[in-house]
Coordinates of C-alpha atoms in Angstrom, one line a residue:
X114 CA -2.5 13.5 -1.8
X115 CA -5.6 12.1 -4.3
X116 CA -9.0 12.9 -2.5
X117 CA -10.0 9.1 -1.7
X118 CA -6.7 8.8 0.9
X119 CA -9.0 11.3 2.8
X120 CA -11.3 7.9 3.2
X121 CA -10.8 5.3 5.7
X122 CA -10.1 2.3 4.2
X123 CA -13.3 0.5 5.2
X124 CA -15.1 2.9 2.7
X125 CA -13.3 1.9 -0.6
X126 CA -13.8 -0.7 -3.1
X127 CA -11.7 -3.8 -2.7
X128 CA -9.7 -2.8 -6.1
X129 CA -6.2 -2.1 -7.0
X130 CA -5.3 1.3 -5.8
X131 CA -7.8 1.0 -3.4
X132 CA -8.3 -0.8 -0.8
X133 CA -7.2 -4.9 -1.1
X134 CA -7.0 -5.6 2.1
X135 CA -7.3 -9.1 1.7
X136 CA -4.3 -8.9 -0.6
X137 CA -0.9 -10.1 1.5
X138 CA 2.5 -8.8 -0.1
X139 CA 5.0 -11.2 1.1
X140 CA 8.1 -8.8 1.0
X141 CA 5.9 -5.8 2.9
X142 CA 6.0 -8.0 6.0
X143 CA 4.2 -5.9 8.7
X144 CA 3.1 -3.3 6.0
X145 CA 0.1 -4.1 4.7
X146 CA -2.7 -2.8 3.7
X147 CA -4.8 -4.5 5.9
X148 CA -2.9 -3.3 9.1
X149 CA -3.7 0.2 8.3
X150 CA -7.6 -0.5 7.9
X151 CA -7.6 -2.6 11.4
X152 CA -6.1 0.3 12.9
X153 CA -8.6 3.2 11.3
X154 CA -11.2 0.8 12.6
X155 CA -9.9 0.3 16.3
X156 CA -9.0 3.7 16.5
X157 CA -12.5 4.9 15.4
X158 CA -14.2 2.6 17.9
X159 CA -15.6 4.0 21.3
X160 CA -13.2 2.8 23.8
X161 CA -15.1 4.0 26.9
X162 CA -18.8 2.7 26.0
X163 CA -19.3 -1.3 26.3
X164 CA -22.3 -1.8 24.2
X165 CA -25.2 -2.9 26.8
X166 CA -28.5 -4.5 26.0
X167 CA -31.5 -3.7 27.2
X168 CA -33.2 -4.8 30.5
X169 CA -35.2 -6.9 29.1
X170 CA -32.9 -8.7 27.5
X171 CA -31.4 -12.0 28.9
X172 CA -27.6 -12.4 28.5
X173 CA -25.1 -14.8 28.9
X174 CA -21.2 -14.4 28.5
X175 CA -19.2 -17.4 27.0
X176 CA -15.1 -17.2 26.0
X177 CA -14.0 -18.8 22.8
X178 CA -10.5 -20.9 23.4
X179 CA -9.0 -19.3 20.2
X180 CA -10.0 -16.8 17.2
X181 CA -13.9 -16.2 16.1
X182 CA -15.0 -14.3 13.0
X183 CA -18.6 -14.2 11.2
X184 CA -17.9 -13.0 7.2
X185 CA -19.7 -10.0 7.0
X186 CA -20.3 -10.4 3.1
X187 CA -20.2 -6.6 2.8
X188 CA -16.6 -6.8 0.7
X189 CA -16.1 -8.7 -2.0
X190 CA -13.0 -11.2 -1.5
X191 CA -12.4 -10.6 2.3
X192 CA -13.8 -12.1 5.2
X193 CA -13.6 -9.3 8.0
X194 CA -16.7 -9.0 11.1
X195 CA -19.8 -7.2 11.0
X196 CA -20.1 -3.9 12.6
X197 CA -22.4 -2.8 15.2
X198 CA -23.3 -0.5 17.5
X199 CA -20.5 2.1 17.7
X200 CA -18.2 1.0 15.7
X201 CA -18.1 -2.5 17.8
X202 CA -17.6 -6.3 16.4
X203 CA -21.0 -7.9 16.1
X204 CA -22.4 -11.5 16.1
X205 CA -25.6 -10.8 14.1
X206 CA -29.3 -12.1 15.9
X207 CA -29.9 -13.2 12.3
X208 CA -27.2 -15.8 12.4
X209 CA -27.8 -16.4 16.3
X210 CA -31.0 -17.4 15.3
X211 CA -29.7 -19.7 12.2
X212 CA -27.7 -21.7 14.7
X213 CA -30.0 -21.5 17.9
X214 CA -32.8 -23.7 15.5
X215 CA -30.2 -26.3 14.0
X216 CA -29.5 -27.1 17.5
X217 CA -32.9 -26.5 18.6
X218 CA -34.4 -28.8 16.2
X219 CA -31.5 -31.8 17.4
X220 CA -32.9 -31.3 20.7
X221 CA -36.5 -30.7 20.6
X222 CA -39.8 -31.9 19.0
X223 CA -41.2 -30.2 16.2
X224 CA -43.6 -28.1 18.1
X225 CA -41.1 -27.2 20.9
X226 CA -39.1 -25.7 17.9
X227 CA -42.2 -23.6 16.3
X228 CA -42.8 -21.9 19.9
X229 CA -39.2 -21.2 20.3
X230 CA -38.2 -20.4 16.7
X231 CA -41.1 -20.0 14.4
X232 CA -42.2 -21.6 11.3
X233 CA -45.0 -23.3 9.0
X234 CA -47.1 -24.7 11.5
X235 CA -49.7 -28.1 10.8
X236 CA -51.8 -25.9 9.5
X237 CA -49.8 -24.7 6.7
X238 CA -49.8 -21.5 8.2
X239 CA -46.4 -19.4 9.1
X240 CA -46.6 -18.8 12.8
X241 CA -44.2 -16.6 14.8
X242 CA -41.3 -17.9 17.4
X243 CA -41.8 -15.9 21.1
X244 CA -37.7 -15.7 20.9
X245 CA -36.1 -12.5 20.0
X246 CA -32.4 -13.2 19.0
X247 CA -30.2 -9.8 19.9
X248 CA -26.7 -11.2 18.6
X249 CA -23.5 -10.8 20.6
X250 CA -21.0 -7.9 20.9
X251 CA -17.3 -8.5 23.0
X252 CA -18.2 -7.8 26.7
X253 CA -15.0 -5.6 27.3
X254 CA -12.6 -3.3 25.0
X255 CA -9.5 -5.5 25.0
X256 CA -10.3 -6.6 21.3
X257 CA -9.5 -3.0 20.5
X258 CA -6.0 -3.4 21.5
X259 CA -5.6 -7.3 20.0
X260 CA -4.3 -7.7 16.5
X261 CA -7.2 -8.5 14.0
X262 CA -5.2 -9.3 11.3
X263 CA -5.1 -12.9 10.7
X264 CA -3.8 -15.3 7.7
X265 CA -5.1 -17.8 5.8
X266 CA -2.7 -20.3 4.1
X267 CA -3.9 -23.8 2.6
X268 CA -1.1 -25.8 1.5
X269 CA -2.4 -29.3 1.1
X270 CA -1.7 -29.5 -2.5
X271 CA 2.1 -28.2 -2.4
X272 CA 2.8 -30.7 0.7
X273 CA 1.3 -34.1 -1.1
X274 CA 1.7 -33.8 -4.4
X275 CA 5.0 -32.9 -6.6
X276 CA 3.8 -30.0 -8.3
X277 CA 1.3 -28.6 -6.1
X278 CA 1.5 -24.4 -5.0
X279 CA 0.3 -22.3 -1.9
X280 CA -0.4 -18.9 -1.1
X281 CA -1.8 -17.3 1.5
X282 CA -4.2 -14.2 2.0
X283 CA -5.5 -11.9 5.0
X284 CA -8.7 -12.2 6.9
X285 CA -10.0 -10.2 9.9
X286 CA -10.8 -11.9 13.3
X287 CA -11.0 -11.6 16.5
X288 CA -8.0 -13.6 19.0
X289 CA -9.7 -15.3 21.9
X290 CA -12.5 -13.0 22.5
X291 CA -15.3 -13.1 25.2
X292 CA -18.7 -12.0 23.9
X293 CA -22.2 -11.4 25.3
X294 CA -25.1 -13.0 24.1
X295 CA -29.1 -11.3 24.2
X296 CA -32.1 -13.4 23.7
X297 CA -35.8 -11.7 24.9
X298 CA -38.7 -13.5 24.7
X299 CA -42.4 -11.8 23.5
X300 CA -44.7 -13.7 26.0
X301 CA -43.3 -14.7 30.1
X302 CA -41.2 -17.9 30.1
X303 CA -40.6 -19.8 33.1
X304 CA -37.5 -20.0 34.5
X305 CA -37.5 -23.7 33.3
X306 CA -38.0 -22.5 30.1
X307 CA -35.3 -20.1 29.8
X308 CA -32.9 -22.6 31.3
X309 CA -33.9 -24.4 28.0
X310 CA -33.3 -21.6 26.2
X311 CA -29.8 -21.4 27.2
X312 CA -29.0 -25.2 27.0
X313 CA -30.2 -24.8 23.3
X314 CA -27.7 -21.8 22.9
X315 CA -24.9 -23.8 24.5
X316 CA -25.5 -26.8 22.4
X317 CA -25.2 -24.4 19.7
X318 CA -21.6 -22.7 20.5
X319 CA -20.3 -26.1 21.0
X320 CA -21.0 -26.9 17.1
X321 CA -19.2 -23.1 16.8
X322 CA -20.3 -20.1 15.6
X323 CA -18.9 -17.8 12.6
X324 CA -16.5 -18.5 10.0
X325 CA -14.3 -21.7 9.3
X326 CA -16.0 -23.7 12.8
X327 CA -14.2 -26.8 11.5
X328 CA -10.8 -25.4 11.8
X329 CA -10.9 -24.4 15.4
X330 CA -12.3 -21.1 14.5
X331 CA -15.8 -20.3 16.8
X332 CA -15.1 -22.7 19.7
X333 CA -16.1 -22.6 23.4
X334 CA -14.0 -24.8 25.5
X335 CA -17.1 -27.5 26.0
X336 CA -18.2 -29.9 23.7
X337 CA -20.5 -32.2 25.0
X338 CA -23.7 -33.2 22.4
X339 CA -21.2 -33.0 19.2
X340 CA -17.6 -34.5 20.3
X341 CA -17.4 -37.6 18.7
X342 CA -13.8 -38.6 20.0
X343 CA -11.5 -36.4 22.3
X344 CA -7.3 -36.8 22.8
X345 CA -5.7 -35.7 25.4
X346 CA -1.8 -34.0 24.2
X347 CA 1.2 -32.4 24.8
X348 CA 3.4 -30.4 22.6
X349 CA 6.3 -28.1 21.6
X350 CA 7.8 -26.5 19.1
X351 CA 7.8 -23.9 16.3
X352 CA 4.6 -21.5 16.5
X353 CA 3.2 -20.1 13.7
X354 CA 4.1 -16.0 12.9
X355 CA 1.3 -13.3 12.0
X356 CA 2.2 -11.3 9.1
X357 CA 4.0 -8.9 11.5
X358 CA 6.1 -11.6 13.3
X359 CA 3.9 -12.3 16.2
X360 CA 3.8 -15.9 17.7
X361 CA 0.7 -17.2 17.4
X362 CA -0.3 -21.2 18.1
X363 CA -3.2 -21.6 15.4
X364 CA -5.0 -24.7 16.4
X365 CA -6.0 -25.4 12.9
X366 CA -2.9 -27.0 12.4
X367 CA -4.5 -29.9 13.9
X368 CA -7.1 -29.8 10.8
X369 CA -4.6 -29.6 8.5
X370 CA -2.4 -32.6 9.6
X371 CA -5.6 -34.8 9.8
X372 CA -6.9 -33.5 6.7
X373 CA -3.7 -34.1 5.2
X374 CA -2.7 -37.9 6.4
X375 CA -6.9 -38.5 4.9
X376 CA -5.7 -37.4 1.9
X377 CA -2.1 -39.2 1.8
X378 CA -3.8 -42.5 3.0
X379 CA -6.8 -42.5 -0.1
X380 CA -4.1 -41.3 -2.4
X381 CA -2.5 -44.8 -1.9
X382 CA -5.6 -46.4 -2.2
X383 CA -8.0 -45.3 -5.1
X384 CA -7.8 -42.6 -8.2
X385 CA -7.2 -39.1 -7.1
X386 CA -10.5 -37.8 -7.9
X387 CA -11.8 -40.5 -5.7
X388 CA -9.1 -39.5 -2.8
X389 CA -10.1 -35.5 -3.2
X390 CA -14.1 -36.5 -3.4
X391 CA -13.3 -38.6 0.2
X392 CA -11.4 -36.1 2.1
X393 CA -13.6 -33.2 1.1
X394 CA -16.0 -35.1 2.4
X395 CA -14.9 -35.8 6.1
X396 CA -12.6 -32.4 6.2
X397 CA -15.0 -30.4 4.2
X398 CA -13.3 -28.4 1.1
X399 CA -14.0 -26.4 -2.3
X400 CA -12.5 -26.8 -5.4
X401 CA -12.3 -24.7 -8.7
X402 CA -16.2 -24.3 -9.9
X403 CA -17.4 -26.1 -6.9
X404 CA -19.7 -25.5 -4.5
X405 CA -18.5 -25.9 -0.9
X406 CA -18.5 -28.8 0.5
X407 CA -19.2 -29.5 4.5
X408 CA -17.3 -31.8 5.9
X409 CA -18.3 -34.2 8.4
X410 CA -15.4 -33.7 10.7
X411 CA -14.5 -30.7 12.8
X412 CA -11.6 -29.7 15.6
X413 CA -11.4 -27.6 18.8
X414 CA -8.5 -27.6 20.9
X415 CA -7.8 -26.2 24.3
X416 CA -4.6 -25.4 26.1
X417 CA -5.7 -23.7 29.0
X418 CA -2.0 -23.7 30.2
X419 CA -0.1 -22.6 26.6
X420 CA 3.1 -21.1 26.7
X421 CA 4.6 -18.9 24.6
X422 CA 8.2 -17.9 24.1
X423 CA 11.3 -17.1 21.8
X424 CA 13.8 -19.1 20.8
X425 CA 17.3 -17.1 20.4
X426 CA 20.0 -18.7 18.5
X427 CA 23.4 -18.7 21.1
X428 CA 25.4 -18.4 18.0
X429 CA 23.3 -16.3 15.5
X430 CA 21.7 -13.6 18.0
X431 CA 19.6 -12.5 15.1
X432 CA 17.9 -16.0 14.5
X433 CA 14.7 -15.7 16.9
X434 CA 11.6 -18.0 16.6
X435 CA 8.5 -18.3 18.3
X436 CA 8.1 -21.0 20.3
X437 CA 5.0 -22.9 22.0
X438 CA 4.7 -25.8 25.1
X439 CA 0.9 -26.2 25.4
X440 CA 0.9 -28.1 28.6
X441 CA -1.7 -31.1 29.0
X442 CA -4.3 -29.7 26.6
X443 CA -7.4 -31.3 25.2
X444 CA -8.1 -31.6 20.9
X445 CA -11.8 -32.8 20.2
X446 CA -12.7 -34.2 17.0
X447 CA -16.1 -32.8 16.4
X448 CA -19.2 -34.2 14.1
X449 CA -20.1 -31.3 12.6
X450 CA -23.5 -33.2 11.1
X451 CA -26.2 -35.1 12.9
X452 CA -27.6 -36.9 10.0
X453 CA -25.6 -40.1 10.5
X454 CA -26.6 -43.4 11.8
X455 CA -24.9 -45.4 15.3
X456 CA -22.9 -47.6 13.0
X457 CA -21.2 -44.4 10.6
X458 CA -21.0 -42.5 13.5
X459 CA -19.0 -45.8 14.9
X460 CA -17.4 -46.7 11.8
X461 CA -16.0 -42.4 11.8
X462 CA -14.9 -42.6 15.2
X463 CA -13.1 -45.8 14.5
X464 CA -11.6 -43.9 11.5
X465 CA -10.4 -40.8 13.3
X466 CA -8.7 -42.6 16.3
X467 CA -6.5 -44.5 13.5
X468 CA -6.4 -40.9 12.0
X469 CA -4.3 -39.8 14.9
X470 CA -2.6 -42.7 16.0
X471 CA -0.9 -42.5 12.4
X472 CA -0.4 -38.8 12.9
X473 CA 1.6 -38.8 16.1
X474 CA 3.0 -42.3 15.2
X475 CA 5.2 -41.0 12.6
X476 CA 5.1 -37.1 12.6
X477 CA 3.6 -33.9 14.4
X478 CA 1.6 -30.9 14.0
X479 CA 2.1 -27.9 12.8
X480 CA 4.9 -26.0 11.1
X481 CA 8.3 -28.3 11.0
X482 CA 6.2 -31.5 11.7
X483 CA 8.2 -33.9 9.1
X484 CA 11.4 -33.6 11.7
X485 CA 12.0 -34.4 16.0
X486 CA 12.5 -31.8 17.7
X487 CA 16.2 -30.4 17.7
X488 CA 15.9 -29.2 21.6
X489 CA 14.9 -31.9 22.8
X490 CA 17.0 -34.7 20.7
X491 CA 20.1 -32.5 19.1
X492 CA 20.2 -29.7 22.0
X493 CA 23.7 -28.5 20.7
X494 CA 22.7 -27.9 17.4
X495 CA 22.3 -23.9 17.6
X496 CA 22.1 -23.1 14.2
X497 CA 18.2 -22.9 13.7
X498 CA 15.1 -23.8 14.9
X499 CA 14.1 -27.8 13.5
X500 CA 11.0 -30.4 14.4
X501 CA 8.5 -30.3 17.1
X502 CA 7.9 -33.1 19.8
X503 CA 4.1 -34.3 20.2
X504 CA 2.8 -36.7 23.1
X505 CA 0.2 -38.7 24.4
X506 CA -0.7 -38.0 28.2
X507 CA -2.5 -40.0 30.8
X508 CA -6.2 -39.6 29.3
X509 CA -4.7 -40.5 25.8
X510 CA -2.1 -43.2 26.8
X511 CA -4.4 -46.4 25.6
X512 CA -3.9 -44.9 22.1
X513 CA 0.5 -45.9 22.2
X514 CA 1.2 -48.5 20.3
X515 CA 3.0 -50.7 22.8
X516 CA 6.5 -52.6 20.9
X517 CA 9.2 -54.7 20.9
X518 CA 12.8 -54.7 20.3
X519 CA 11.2 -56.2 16.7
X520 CA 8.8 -53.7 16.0
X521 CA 6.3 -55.4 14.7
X522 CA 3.8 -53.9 16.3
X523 CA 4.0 -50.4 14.3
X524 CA 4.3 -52.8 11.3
X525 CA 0.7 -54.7 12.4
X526 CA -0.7 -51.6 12.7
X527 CA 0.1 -49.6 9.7
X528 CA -1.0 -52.9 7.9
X529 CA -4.2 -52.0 9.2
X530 CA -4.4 -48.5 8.9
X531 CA -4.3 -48.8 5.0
X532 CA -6.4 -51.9 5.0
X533 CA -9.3 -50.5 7.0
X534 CA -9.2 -47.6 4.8
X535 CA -9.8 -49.8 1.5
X536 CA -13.2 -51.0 3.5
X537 CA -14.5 -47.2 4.6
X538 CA -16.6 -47.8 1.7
X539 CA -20.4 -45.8 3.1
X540 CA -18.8 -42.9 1.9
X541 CA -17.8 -43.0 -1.3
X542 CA -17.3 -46.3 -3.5
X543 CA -14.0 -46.7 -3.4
X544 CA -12.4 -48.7 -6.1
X545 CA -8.8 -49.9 -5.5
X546 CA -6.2 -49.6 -8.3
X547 CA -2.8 -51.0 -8.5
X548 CA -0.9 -47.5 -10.6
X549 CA -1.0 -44.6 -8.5
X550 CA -1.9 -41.1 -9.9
X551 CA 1.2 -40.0 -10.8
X552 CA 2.5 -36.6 -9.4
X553 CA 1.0 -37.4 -6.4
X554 CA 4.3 -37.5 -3.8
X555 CA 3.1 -38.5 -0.5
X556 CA 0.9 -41.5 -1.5
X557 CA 0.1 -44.2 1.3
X558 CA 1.0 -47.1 -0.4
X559 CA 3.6 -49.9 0.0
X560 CA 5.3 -49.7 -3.8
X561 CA 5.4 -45.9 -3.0
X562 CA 6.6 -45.3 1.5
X563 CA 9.1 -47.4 3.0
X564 CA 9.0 -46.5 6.9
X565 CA 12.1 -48.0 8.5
X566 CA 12.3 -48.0 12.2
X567 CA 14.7 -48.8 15.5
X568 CA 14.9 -48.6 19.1
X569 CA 16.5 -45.7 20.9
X570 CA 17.9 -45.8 24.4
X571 CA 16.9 -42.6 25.5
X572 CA 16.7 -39.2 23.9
X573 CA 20.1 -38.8 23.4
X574 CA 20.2 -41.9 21.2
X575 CA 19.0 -41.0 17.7
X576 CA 21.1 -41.8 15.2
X577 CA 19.4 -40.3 12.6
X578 CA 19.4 -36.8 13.5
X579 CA 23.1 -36.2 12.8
X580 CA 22.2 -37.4 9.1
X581 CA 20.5 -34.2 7.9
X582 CA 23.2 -32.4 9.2
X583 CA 26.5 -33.9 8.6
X584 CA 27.9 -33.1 4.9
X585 CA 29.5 -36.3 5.2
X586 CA 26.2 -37.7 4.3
X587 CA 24.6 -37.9 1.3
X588 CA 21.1 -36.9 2.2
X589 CA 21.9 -33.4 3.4
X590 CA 19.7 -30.4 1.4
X591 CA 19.1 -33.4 -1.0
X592 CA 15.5 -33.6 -2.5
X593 CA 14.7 -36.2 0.2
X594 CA 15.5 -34.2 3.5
X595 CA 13.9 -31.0 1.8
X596 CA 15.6 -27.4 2.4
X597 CA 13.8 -23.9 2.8
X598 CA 11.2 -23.3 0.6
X599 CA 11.2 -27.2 -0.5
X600 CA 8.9 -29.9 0.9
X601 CA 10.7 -33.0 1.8
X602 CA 10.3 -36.7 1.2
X603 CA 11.4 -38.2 4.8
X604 CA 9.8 -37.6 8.2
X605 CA 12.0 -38.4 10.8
X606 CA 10.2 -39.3 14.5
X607 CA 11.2 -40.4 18.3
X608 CA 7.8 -42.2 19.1
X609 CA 7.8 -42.7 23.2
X610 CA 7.5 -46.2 24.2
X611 CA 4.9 -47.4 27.1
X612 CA 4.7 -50.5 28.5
X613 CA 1.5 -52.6 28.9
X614 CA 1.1 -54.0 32.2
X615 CA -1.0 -54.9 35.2
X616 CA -1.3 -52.9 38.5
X617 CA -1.6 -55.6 41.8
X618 CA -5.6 -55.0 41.3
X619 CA -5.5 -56.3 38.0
X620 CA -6.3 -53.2 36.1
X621 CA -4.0 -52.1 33.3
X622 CA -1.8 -49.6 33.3
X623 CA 0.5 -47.6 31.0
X624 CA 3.9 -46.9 32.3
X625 CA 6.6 -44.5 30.0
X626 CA 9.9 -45.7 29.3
X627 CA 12.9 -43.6 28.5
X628 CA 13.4 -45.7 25.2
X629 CA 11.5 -44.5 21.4
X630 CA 10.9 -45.8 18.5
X631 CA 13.7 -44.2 15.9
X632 CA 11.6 -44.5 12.9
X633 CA 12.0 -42.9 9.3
X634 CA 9.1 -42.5 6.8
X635 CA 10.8 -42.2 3.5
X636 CA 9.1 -41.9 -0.1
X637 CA 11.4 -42.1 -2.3
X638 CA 9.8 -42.2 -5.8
X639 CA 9.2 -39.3 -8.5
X640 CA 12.8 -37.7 -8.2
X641 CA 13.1 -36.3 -11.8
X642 CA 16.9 -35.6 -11.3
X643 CA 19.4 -38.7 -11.5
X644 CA 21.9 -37.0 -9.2
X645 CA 19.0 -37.0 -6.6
X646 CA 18.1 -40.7 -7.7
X647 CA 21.6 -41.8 -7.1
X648 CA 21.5 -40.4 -3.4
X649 CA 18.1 -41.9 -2.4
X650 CA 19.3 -45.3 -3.7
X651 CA 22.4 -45.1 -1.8
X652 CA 20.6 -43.8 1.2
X653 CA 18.1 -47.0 1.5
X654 CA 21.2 -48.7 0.9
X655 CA 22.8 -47.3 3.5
X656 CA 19.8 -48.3 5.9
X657 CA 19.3 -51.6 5.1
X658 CA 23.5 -52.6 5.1
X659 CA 25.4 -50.1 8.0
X660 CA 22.5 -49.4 10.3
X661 CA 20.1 -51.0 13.1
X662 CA 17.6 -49.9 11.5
X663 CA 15.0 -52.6 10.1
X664 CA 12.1 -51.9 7.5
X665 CA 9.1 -52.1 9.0
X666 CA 6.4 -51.5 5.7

C-alpha cells in the first residue's frame, strides 16, 4: 500500500492520484472518492461532545428548510465546510459578522452600525464594534449520520440551446441542519438592545447564509424584509437521486426552471449576448473569464409536510424511482439586493409573477418537467416513471389563468408575456431583432414555438399522452418527443381550470373544475435530419387537420 493511503483524505492535495474529491465518475455510482473522505471525516468527529459556547455568550438556534454549506476555500476546486472545534461543521464569526452588518446597515443608521459593528468613524478614525461574533456549529450530532455528499449539475446550456453540454461535480453540505448561533457583547447591553441584536441576525438568515443562497441553499423558513413575491404550490413527481441513489427533493430546481424560462423568453427577443448579460443578471451567473455575477433574484422554498417515496414498476420489479408530493408548501422569490428603487422593485415583481405563471402554465419543475405526469393522467402505463404534476393552491389561485372553451385567454396572455419582456428595458438595453441566434433551440418567439392547446374533460381525457407512446405515431423517440439522454422539443401540460366568480357577498372567488387545458408547446425548428423534418411537419399537420386541438401562439 503507498505511504499517503495511510492519510485521511482531507490531508492530500486535490490531484490525480490523490484526493479529487470534487471529481464525480459517472459509472462508480456510489463509489467515489468523495464518499470515502465524508466518512473519514464523520467517523473522526466526537460523537458524544456537542460543541458549547461559553456563558457569556448569547445563543440562538434557527433550522434551515433544506441544505446549508459555507466554502471553506481551504481546497482548491471543491466547496466542502469549515472545520471547528473537534472535528465539527463550522459557520465562521468572520462571515457571521460579514452578513450581520449588510443587514445591519439596511436596518440601522450609520452610527447604530459603528456601535454594533465597528468602522471608520466621523472622525476618520477606525473605532471598534462592542459585538463579538462566535459563528455557529450544528446543535446536535445527527449531521454525523446524514449524507454530506451533494451534486452540483448546471444544465442550462444543454436544455436551450442545440449543442449545449452538462456535467456535474461533488460538493460537501450539510441536509437540513439546525445550528447554534454565539454573539457576546464587550460593554452591558440592555435587553432592548440585544433584542436588536437578534432582529439584525434574523434579518440576516432570511437573505441566507453560506454558499449558493440564491438557489435555496442557506434558508430559514421566514422571509420577511427580503421576499419580494411568495407562491403558494403543490407538487409531485420524480425526485432528484444523490450519487448513491438516494431521493432527494432539491429545491433549486425551482431556480433553475425560472432561470431557464428568463433565458428562453430574451432568447426570442434580443441577441444572445444580450439574453445571457439579462439573465445573469436577475439569476446571477459566471461565465468563462468572468467574474461572478449576483443576481438580483433568489429562491427558498418550504414544504413542511414533503413526502417521500418509491415508485416500483408492477411490471419491471427492478425499475424503482424516487418519488416526492410536497403537500401545500410555500416558494418565495427573494431580492437578494437592496439597492433598487419602488418602481424596479415593482417592475421585478411584476416580472417574476409572469415568470411563474408561464412556468406552471405550460410545464413543471424539476426533473421530467417537459411531460404530465403519467400517474396521474396515463395510470396504466407501468413501464417507467414520466412527467410531474404542479399546482396552484388557495393562497396562489388569483395567479390561474381563468379560459374558455376558445382559449384565448392563454393566447392574451402569452402575448403579453413576450411583449412586457421587450419593455424590461432598466436593465439592460435591450434591442429587438427579427433573426434569432441560431443554435439556440428553445427560443420564445412566435417564428420559432407554436403552443397548441384544448380542453380536457377530466384527467382521464388527454389525448395527447397516448402520442408519445403509441408506435403508430410518428412522434414516438423522434427528435421532438426527446428520448433518454436527448432533450426534447415538445412539452406536453394538463393546466387545471378555475372558474372566476362571485360569492353572495360579492367577493371573488376561485372555484376548481375537473376540466384542463390540454396544451402542447412544440418548437419545431433546427432539426438537421430530413427524416426528423418530415415527422415534425406531418405532426403539425396532424394537429391542425385530425385533432381538437387549436393553435393558440
Amino acid at each position: 500500500m503507498p505511504d499517503h493511503d495511510y492519510v485521511p483524505l482531507m490531508f492530500q492535495a486535490q490531484v490525480g492520484g490523490r484526493s479529487q474529491i470534487q471529481r464525480l465518475i459517472p459509472s462508480q455510482k456510489a463509489d467515489q472518492q468523495a464518499y470515502d473522505w465524508a466518512q473519514q471525516w464523520q467517523q473522526a468527529c466526537d460523537h458524544k461532545t456537542v460543541p458549547q459556547f461559553e456563558p457569556h455568550i448569547q445563543t440562538r438556534t434557527y433550522s434551515f428548510t433544506w441544505r446549508m454549506v459555507t466554502n471553506s476555500g481551504q481546497d482548491a476546486g471543491v466547496i466542502r465546510p469549515v472545520i471547528g472545534e473537534r472535528g465539527w461543521a463550522y459557520f465562521p464569526g468572520s462571515s457571521m459578522k460579514g452578513a450581520f452588518l449588510r443587514a445591519c446597515k439596511q436596518l440601522y443608521p450609520a452610527n447604530e452600525v459603528l456601535f454594533f459593528c465597528g468602522g471608520k468613524g466621523k472622525d476618520g478614525e477606525l473605532h471598534p464594534g462592542v459585538l463579538r461574533f462566535h459563528g455557529g456549529y450544528p446543535d446536535n450530532a445527527e449531521w454525523l449520520d446524514d449524507s454530506l455528499v451533494d451534486i452540483v449539475h448546471p444544465q442550462e446550456d444543454w436544455q436551450t440551446k442545440n449543442h449545449g453540454s452538462h456535467s456535474a461535480f461533488i460538493q460537501i453540505s450539510l441536509h437540513q441542519p439546525t445550528f447554534v448561533f454565539g454573539i457576546s457583547s464587550t460593554k452591558t447591553l440592555r435587553d432592548e438592545q440585544w433584542k436588536s441584536v437578534w432582529d439584525v441576525w434574523q434579518a440576516a438568515l432570511e437573505q441566507g447564509i453560506g454558499s449558493r443562497v440564491s438557489a435555496g441553499y442557506g434558508q430559514i423558513a421566514t422571509h420577511s424584509g427580503n421576499k419580494l413575491v411568495s407562491f403558494s404550490l403543490l407538487g409531485e413527481g420524480q425526485a432528484s437521486k444523490l450519487i448513491d441513489g438516494q431521493g432527494e427533493f432539491r429545491p433549486n430546481l425551482f431556480k433553475a426552471a425560472l432561470r431557464g424560462h428568463t433565458r428562453r423568453l430574451f432568447n426570442g427577443i434580443t441577441d444572445e449576448r444580450t439574453a445571457d448579460r439579462i439573465t445573469k443578471l436577475l439569476w446571477g451567473g459566471i461565465g468563462k473569464g468572468e467574474e461572478a455575477t449576483v443576481g438580483l433574484l433568489g429562491v427558498s422554498f418550504n414544504a413542511p409536510n414533503l413526502e417521500l417515496d418509491e415508485w416500483r414498476s408492477p411490471t419491471q420489479r427492478s425499475n424503482t424511482a424516487p418519488i416526492y408530493k410536497t403537500g401545500v408548501a410555500i416558494l418565495d422569490v427573494l431580492l437578494m439586493k437592496s439597492d433598487l428603487t419602488s418602481e424596479q422593485q415593482d417592475e421585478l415583481k411584476q416580472f417574476t409573477i409572469r415568470l411563474m405563471r408561464f412556468a406552471m402554465l405550460l410545464g413543471g419543475f424539476g426533473k421530467s418537467w417537459r411531460r404530465v405526469y403519467h400517474p396521474r393522467f396515463l395510470p396504466q402505463y407501468e413501464r417507467q416513471l414520466i412527467g410531474c404534476h404542479w399546482q396552484f393552491t388557495k393562497r396562489s389561485y388569483p395567479l390561474y389563468i381563468p379560459f374558455n372553451e376558445s382559449l384565448t385567454a392563454i393566447t392574451k396572455f402569452l402575448d403579453v408575456f413576450y411583449d412586457k419582456g421587450k419593455e424590461f428595458s432598466w436593465l439592460e438595453n435591450i434591442h429587438a431583432q427579427g433573426n434569432l441566434t441560431p443554435g439556440i433551440r428553445e427560443a420564445w418567439h412566435k417564428g420559432n414555438v407554436q403552443v397548441w392547446g384544448r380542453v380536457a374533460e377530466d384527467e382521464e381525457d388527454s389525448l395527447a399522452i397516448e402520442w408519445f407512446h403509441d408506435p403508430r405515431f410518428s412522434i414516438k423517440q423522434s427528435e421532438l418527443t426527446g428520448k433518454m439522454g436527448r432533450v426534447g422539443r415538445l412539452w406536453h401540460r394538463m393546466y387545471p381550470r378555475f372558474r372566476k366568480t362571485q360569492n353572495s357577498e360579492g367577493k371573488t372567488v376561485w372555484k376548481p373544475t375537473a376540466q384542463y387545458a390540454e396544451l402542447l408547446t412544440i418548437f419545431p425548428n433546427g432539426l438537421e435530419d430530413k427524416q426528423e423534418q418530415e415527422r415534425a411537419k406531418n405532426f403539425l399537420k396532424f394537429l391542425d387537420q385530425e385533432t381538437e386541438f387549436i393553435r393558440l401562439w
